[in-house]
mmCIF file of C-alpha atoms in Angstrom:
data_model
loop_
_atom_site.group_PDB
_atom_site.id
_atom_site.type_symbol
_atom_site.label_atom_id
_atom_site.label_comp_id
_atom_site.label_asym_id
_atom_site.label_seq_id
_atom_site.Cartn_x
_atom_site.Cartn_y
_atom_site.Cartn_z
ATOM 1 C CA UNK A 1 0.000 0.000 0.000
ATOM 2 C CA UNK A 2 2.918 2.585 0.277
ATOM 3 C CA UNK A 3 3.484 2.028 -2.873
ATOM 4 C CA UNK A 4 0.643 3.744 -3.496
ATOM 5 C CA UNK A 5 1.385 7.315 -4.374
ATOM 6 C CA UNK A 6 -1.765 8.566 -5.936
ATOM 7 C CA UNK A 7 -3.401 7.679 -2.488
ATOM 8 C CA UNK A 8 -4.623 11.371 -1.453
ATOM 9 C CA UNK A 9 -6.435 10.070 1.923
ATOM 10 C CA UNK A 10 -6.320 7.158 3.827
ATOM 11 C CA UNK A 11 -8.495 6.352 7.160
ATOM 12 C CA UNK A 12 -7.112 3.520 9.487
ATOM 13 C CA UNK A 13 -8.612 4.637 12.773
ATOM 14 C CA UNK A 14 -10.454 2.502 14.603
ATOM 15 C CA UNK A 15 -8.440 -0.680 13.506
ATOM 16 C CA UNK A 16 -6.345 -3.303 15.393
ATOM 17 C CA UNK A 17 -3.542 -2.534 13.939
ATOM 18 C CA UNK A 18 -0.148 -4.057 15.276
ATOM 19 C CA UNK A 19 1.857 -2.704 12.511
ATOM 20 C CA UNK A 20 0.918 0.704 12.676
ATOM 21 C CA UNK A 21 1.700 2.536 15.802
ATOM 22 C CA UNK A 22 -0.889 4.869 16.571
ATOM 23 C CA UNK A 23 0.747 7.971 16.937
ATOM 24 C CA UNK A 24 1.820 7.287 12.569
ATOM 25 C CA UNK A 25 -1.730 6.557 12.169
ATOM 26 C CA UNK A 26 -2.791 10.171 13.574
ATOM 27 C CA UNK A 27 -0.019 11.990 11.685
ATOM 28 C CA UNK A 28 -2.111 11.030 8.312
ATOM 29 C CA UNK A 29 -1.822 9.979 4.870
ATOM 30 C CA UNK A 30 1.665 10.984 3.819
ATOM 31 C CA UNK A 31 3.101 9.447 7.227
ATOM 32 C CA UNK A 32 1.234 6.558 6.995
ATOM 33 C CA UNK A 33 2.335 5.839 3.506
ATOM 34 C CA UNK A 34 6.150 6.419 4.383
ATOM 35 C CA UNK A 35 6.100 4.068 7.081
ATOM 36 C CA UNK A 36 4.988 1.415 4.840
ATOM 37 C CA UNK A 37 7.630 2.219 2.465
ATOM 38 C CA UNK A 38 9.752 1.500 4.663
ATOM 39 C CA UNK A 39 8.322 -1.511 5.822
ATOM 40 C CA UNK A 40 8.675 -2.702 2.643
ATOM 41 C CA UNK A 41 12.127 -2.201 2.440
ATOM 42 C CA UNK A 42 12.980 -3.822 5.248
ATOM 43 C CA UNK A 43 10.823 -6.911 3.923
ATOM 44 C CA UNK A 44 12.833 -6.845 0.563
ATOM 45 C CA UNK A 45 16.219 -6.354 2.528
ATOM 46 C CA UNK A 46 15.015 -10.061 4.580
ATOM 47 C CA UNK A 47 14.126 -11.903 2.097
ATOM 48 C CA UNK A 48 17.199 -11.137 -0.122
ATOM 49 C CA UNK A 49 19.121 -12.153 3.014
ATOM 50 C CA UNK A 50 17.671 -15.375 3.110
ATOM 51 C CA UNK A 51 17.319 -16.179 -0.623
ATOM 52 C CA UNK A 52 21.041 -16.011 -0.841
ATOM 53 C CA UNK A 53 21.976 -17.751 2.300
ATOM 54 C CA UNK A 54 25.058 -20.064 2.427
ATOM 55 C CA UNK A 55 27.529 -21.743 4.339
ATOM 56 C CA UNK A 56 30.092 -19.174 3.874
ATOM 57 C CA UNK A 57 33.850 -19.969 3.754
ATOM 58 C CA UNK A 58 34.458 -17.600 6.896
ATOM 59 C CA UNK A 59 31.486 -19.456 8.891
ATOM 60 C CA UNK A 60 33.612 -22.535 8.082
ATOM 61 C CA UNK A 61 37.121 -20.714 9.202
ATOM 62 C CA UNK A 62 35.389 -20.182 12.434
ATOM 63 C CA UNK A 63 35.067 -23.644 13.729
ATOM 64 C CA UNK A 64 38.530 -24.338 12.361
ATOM 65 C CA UNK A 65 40.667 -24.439 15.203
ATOM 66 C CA UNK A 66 38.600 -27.068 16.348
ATOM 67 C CA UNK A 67 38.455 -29.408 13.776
ATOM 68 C CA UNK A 68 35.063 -29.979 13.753
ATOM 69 C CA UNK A 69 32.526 -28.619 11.542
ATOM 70 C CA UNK A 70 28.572 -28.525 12.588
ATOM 71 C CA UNK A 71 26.505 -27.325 9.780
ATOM 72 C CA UNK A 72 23.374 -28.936 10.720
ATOM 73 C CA UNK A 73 19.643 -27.676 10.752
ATOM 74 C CA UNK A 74 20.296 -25.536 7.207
ATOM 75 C CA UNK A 75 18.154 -26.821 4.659
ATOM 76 C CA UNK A 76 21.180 -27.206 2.283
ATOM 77 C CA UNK A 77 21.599 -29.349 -0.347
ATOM 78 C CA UNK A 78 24.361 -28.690 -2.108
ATOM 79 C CA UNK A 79 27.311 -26.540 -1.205
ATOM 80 C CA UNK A 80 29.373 -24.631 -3.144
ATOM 81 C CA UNK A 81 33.051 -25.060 -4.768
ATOM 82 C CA UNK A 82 34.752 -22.229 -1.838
ATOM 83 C CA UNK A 83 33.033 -23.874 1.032
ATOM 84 C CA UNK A 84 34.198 -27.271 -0.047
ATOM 85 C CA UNK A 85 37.687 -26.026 -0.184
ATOM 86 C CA UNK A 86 37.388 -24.618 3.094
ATOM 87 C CA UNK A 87 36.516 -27.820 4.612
ATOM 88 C CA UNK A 88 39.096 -29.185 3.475
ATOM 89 C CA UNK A 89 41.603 -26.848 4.192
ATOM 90 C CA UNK A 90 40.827 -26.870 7.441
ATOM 91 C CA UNK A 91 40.880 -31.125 8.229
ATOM 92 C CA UNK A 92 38.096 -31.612 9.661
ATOM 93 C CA UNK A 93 37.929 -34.441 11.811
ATOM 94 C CA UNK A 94 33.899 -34.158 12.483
ATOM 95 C CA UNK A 95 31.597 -33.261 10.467
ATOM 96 C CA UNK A 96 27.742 -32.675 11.262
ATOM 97 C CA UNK A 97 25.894 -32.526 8.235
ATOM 98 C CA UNK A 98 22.368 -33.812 10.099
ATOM 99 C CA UNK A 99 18.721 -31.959 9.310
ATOM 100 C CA UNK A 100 19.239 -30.579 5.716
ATOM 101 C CA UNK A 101 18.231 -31.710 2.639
ATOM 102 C CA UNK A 102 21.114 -33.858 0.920
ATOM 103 C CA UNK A 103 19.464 -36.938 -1.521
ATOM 104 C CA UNK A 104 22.850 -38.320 -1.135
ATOM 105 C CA UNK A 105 26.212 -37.828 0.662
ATOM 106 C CA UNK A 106 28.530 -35.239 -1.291
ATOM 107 C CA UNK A 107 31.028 -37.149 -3.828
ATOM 108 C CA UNK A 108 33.703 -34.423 -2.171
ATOM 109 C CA UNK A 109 33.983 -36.246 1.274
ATOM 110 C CA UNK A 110 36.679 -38.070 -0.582
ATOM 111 C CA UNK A 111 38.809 -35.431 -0.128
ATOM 112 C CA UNK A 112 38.564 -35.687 3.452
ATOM 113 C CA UNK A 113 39.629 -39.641 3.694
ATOM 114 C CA UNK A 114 43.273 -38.420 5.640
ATOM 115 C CA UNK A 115 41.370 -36.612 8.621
ATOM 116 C CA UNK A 116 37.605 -37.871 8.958
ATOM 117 C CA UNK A 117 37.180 -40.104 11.540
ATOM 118 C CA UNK A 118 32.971 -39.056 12.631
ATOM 119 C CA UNK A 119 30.239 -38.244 10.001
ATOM 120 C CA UNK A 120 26.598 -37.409 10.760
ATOM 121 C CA UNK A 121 24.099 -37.050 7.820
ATOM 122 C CA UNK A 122 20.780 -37.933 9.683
ATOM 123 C CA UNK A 123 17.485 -36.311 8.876
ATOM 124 C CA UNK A 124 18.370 -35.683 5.459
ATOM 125 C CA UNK A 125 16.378 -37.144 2.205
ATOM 126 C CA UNK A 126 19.096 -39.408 1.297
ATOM 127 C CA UNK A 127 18.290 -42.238 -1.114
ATOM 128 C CA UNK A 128 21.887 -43.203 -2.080
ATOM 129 C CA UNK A 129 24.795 -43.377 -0.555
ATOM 130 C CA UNK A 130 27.914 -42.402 -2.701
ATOM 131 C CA UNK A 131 30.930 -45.020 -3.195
ATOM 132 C CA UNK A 132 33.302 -42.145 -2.098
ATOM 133 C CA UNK A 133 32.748 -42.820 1.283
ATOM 134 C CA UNK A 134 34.366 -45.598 1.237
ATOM 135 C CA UNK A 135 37.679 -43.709 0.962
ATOM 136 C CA UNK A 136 37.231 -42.399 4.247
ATOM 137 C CA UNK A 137 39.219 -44.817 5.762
ATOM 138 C CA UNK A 138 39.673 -42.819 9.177
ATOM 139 C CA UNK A 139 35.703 -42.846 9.718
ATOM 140 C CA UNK A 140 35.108 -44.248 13.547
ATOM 141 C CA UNK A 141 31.272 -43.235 13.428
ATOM 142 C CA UNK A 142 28.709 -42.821 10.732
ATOM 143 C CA UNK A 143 25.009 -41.862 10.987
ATOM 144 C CA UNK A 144 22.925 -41.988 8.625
ATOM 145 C CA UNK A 145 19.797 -42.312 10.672
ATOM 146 C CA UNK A 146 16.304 -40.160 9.524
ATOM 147 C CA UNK A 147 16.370 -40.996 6.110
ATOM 148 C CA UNK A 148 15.152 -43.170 2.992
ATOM 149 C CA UNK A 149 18.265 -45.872 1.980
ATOM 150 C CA UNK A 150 17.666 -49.306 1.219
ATOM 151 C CA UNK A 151 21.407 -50.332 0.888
ATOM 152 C CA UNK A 152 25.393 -49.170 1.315
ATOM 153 C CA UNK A 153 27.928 -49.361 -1.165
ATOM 154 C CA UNK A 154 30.720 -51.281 -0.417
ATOM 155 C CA UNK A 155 32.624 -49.826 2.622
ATOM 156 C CA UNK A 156 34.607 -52.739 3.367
ATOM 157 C CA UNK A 157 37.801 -50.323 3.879
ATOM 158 C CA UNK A 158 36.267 -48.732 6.486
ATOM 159 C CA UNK A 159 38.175 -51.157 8.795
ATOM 160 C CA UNK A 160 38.556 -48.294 12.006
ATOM 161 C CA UNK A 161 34.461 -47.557 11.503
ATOM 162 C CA UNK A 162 33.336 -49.091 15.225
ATOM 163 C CA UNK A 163 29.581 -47.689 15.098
ATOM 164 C CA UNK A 164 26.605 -47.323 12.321
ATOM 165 C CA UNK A 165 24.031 -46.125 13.007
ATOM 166 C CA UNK A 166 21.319 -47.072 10.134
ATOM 167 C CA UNK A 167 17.595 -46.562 12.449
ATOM 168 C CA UNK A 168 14.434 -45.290 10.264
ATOM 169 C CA UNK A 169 15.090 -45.889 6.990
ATOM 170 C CA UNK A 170 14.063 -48.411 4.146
ATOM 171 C CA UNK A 171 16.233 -51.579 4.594
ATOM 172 C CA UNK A 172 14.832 -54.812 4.467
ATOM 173 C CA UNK A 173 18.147 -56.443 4.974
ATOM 174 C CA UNK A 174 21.031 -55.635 6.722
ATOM 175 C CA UNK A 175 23.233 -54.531 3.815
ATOM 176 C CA UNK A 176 26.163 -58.073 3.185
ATOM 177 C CA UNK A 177 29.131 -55.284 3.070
ATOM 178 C CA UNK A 178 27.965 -54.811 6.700
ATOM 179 C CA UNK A 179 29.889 -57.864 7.885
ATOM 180 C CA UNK A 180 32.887 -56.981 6.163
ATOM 181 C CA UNK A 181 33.800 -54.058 9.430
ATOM 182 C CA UNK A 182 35.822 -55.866 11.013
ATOM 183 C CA UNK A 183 36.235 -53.174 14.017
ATOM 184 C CA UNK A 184 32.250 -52.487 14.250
ATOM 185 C CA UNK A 185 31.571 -52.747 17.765
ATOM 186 C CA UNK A 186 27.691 -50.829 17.578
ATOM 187 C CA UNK A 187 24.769 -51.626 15.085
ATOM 188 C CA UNK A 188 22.482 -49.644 15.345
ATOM 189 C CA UNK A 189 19.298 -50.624 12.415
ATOM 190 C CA UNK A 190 15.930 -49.869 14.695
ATOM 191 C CA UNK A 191 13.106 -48.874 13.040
ATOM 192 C CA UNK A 192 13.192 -50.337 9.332
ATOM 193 C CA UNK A 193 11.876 -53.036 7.474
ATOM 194 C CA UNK A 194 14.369 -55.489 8.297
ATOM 195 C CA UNK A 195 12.888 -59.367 7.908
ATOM 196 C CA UNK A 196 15.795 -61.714 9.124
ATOM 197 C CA UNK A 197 18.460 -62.115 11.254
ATOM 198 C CA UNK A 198 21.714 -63.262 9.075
ATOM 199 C CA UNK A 199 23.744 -64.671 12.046
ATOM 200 C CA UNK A 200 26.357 -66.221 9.677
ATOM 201 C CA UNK A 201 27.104 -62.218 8.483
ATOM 202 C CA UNK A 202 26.969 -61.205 12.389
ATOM 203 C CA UNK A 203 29.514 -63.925 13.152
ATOM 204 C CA UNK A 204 31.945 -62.292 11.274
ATOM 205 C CA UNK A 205 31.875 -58.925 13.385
ATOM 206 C CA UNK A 206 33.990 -60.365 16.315
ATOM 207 C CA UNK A 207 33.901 -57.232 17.894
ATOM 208 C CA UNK A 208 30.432 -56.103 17.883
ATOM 209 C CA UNK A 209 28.616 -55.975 21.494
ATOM 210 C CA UNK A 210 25.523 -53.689 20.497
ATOM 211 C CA UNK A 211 23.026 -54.963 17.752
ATOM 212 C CA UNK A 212 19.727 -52.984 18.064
ATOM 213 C CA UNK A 213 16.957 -54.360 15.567
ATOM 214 C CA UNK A 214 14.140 -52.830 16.920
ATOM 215 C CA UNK A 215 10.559 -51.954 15.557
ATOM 216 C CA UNK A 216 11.373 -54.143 11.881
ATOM 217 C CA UNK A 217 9.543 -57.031 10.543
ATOM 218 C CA UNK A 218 11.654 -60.423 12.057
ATOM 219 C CA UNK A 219 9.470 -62.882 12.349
ATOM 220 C CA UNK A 220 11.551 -65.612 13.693
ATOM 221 C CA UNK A 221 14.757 -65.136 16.059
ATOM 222 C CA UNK A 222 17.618 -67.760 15.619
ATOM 223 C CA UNK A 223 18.723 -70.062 18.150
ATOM 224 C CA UNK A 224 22.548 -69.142 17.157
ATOM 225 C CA UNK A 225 22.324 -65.562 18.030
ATOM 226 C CA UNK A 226 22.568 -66.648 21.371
ATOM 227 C CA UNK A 227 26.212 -67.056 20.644
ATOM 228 C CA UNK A 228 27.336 -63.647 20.112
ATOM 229 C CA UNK A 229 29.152 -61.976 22.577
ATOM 230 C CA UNK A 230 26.779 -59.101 22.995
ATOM 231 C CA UNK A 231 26.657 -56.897 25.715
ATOM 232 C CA UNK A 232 23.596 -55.146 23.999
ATOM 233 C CA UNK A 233 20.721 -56.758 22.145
ATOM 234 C CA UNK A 234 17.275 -55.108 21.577
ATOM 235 C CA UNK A 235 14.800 -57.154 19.815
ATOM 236 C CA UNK A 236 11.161 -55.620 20.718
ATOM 237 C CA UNK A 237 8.614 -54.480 18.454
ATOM 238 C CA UNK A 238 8.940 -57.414 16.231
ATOM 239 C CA UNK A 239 6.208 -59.976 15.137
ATOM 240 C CA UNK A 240 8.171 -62.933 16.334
ATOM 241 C CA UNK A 241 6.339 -64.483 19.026
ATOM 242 C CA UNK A 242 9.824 -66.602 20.747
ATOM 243 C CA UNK A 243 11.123 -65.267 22.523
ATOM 244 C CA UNK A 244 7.826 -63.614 24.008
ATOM 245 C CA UNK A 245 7.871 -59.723 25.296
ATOM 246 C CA UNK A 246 8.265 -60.807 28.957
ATOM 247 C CA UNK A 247 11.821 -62.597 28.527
ATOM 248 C CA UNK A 248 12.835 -59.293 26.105
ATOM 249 C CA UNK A 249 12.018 -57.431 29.299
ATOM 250 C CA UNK A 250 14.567 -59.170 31.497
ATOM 251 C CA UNK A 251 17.292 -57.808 29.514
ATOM 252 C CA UNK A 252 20.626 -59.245 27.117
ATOM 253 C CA UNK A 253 21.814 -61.838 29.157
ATOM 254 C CA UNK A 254 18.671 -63.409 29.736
ATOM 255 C CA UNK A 255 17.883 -63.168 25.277
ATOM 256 C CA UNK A 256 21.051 -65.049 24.650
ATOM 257 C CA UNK A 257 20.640 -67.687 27.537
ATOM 258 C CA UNK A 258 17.388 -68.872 25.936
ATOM 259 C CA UNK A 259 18.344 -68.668 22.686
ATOM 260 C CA UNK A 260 21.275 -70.698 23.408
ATOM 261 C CA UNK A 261 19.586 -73.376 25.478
ATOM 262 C CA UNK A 262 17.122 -73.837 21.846
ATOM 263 C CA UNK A 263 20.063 -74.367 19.461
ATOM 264 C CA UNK A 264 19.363 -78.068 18.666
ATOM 265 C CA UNK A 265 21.789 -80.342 20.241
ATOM 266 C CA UNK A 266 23.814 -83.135 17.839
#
């Protein structure tokens, strides 16, 4: 409306206005009509502001000394050429990319496979996950959490990665290149679609002690999980009906006992 500069009158009393303070409203048309100018201004100046926001290189140098770089909650999905560099300039050692709106990790975290060692990309729309980050051979945690997958690449050289965290997304299986981490100590797969327990693939992490496999679709538990040396199992919100909800309740130790004592003797 202050745009409007063929406006010779304008009446506003008696109004709720919040906008307007009253004492503009009683100095009439013209100072009515400049206030709004400038409100519009100001409205033009904010929205520029956020049409052309960006993880900026110096936001980046910032958190440098640190080594770790938290650029969550933005609503990015890409990010430009100078940033990139900057991250990488700076060795980052941990990176929070979580709540933004990546379809797949950046092909450019290959160029941080000498320092990376703890990656977070949860609550993002990822649908893929790129074969670069299997280059990231330093990577101790990744979580990938919050999104849409349905399987990994193969990140068999991630040999130092000791926890994955893979809850709400679309797997029905755990992903086979799983088994090859040999220093995996925490699984964490809760809340997906998952249908079976592959305790041959398990086997194979000698170090893991956490498996969580809640809220999937497992019908049936096997016996040989009971043999696992897990400190952690969570198995609830399954439709298997053995072991029943009352033995889950009592906790690991009390899982693998009975699982045990129903592997089939020879």
């Amino acid at each position: 409306m202050g745009n409007m500069s063929s406006l010779k009158s304008i009446v506003l009393d008696g109004n709720p206005l919040r906008v307007l303070r009253r004492e503009v409203v009683q100095k009439g048309t013209q100072a009515i009509l400049r206030h709004l100018r400038s409100r519009i201004a100001e409205s033009d100046s904010s929205t520029k502001e956020s049409a052309s926001k960006e993880i900026l290189p110096s936001t980046v140098h910032q958190q440098r000394g640190s080594k770790q770089l938290n650029i969550s909650g933005q609503k990015l999905d890409v990010i430009s050429e100078d940033t990139v560099s900057t991250i990488v300039q700076s060795s980052v050692e941990t990176m929070d990319l979580s709540r933004n709106c990546f379809t797949s990790i950046p092909s450019w975290i290959s160029l941080l496979h000498g320092t990376l060692g703890d990656l977070n990309v949860a609550h993002n729309r990822l649908t893929v996950m790129c074969p670069e980050i299997s280059s990231c051979v330093k990577l101790k945690r990744l979580i990938l959490s919050n999104n849409s997958l349905v399987d990994l690449p193969d990140v068999q050289p991630l040999s130092c990665l000791m926890e994955l965290v893979l809850s709400h997304n679309r797997f029905r299986h755990i992903p086979s290149t799983i088994y090859s981490l040999i220093g995996l100590e925490t699984l964490i797969a809760s809340d997906n679609q998952i249908c079976d327990i592959d305790v041959v693939g398990l086997r194979q992490l000698s170090k893991l002690t956490t498996l969580d496999l809640q809220n999937n679709d497992i019908h049936q538990v096997p016996p040989e999980l009971g043999l696992l040396p897990l400190r952690s199992l969570q198995l609830s919100g399954n439709p298997f009906r053995i072991p029943r909800p009352a033995l889950l309740a009592k906790g690991t130790q009390s899982i693998l006992q009975y699982l045990k004592d129903r592997i089939p003797t020879q």
